[in-house]
PDB file of C-alpha atoms in Angstrom:
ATOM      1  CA  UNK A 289     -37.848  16.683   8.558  1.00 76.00           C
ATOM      2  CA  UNK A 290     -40.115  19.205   7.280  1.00 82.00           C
ATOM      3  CA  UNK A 291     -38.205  19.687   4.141  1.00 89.00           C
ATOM      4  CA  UNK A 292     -37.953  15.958   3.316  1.00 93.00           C
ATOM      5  CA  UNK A 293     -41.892  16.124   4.271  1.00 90.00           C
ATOM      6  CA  UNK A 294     -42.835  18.651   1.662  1.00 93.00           C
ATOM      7  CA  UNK A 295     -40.567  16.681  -1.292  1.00 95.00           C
ATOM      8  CA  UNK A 296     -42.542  13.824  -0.519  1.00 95.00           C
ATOM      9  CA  UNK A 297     -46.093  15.846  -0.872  1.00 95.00           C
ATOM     10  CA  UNK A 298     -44.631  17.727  -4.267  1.00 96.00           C
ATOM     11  CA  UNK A 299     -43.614  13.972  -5.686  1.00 97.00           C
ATOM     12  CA  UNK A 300     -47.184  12.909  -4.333  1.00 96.00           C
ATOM     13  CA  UNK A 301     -48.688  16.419  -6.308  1.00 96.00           C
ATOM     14  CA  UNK A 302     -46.302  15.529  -9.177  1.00 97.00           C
ATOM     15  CA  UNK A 303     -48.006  12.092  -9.191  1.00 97.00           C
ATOM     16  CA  UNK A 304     -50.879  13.356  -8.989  1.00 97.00           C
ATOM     17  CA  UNK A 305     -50.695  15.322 -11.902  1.00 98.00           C
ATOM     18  CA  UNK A 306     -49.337  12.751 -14.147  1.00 98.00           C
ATOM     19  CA  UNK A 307     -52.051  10.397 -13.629  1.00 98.00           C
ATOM     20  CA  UNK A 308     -54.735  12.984 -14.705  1.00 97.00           C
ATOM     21  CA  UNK A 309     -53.166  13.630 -18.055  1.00 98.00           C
ATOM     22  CA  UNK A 310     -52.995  10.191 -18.559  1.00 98.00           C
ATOM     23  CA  UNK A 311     -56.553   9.476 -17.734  1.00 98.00           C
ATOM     24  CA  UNK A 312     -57.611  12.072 -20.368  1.00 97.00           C
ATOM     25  CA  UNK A 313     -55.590  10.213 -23.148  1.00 97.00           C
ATOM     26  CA  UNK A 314     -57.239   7.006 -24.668  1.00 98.00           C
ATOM     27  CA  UNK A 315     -56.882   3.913 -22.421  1.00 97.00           C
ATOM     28  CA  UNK A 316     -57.890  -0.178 -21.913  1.00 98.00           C
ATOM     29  CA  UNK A 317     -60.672  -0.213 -19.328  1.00 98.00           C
ATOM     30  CA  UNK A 318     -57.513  -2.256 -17.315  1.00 98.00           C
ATOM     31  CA  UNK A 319     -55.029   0.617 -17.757  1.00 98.00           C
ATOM     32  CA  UNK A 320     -57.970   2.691 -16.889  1.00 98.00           C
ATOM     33  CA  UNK A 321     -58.443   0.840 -13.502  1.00 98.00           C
ATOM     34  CA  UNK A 322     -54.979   0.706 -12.717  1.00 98.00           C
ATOM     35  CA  UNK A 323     -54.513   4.331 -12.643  1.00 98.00           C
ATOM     36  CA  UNK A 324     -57.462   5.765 -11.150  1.00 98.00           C
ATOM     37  CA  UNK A 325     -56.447   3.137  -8.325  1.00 98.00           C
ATOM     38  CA  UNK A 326     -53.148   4.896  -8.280  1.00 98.00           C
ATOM     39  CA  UNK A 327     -54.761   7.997  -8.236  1.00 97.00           C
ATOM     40  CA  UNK A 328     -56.316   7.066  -5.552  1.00 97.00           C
ATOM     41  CA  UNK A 329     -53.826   5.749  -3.957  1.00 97.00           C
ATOM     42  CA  UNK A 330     -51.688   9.251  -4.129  1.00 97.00           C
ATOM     43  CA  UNK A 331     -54.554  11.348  -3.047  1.00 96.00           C
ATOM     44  CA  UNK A 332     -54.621   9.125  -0.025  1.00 96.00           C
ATOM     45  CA  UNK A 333     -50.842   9.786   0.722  1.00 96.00           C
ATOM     46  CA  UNK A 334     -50.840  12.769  -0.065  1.00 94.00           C
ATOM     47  CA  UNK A 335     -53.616  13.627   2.431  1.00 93.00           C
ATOM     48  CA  UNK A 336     -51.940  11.659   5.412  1.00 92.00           C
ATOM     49  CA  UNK A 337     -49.268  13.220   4.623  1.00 94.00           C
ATOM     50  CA  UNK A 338     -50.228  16.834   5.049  1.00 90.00           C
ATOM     51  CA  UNK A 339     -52.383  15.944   8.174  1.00 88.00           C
ATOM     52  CA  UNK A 340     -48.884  14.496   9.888  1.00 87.00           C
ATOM     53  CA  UNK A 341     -47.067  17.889   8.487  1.00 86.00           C
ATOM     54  CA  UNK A 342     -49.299  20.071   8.881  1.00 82.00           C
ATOM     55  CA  UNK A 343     -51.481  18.642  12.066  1.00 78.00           C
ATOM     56  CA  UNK A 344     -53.402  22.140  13.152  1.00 75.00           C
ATOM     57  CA  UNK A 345     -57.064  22.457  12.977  1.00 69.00           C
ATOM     58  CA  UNK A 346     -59.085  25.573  13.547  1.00 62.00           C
ATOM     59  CA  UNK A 347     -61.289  24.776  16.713  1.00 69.00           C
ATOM     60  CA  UNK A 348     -65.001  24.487  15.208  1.00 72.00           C
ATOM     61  CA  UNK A 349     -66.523  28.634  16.027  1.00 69.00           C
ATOM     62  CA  UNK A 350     -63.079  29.771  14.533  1.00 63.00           C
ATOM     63  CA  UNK A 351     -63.983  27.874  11.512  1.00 62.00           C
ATOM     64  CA  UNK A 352     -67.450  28.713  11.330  1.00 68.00           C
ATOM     65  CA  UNK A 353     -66.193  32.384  11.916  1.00 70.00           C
ATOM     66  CA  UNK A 354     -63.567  32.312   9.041  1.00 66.00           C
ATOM     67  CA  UNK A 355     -66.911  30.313   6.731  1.00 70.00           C
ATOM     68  CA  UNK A 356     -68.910  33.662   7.410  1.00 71.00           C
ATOM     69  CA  UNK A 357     -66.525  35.853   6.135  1.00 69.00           C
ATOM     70  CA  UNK A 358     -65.775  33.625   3.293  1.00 66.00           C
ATOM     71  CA  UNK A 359     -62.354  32.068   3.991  1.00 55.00           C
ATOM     72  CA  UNK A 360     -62.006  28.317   3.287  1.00 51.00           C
ATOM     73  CA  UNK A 361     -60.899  26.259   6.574  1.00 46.00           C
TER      74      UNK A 361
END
């Protein structure tokens, strides 16, 4: 399950990635709209996706701990 899990989040990443470059070609304000919907739309997958994956959190003094010494939580 956790392999199909991460194709999904690389085709979400892929997705992703695709829709920036075609936001910095030239576009209709529609065409425009439609993609940074879909944009949106992946980011939001992509996100649930990881948090159903990947569903560990630090508890909140570990992350404050690992913010002091500069690691990202």
């Amino acid at each position: 399950m956790i392999d199909e899990n991460l194709a999904r989040l690389r085709a979400h990443r892929n997705n992703v990635h695709r829709y920036r470059r075609l936001l910095a070609t030239q576009l209709t304000d529609l065409e425009r709209a439609y993609i940074e919907r879909r944009l949106s739309e992946e980011r939001a997958a992509m996100a649930a996706l990881s948090e159903e994956t990947f569903p560990f959190t630090l508890p909140p003094a570990a992350a404050a701990a690992a913010a002091k010494k500069g690691y990202h939580a």
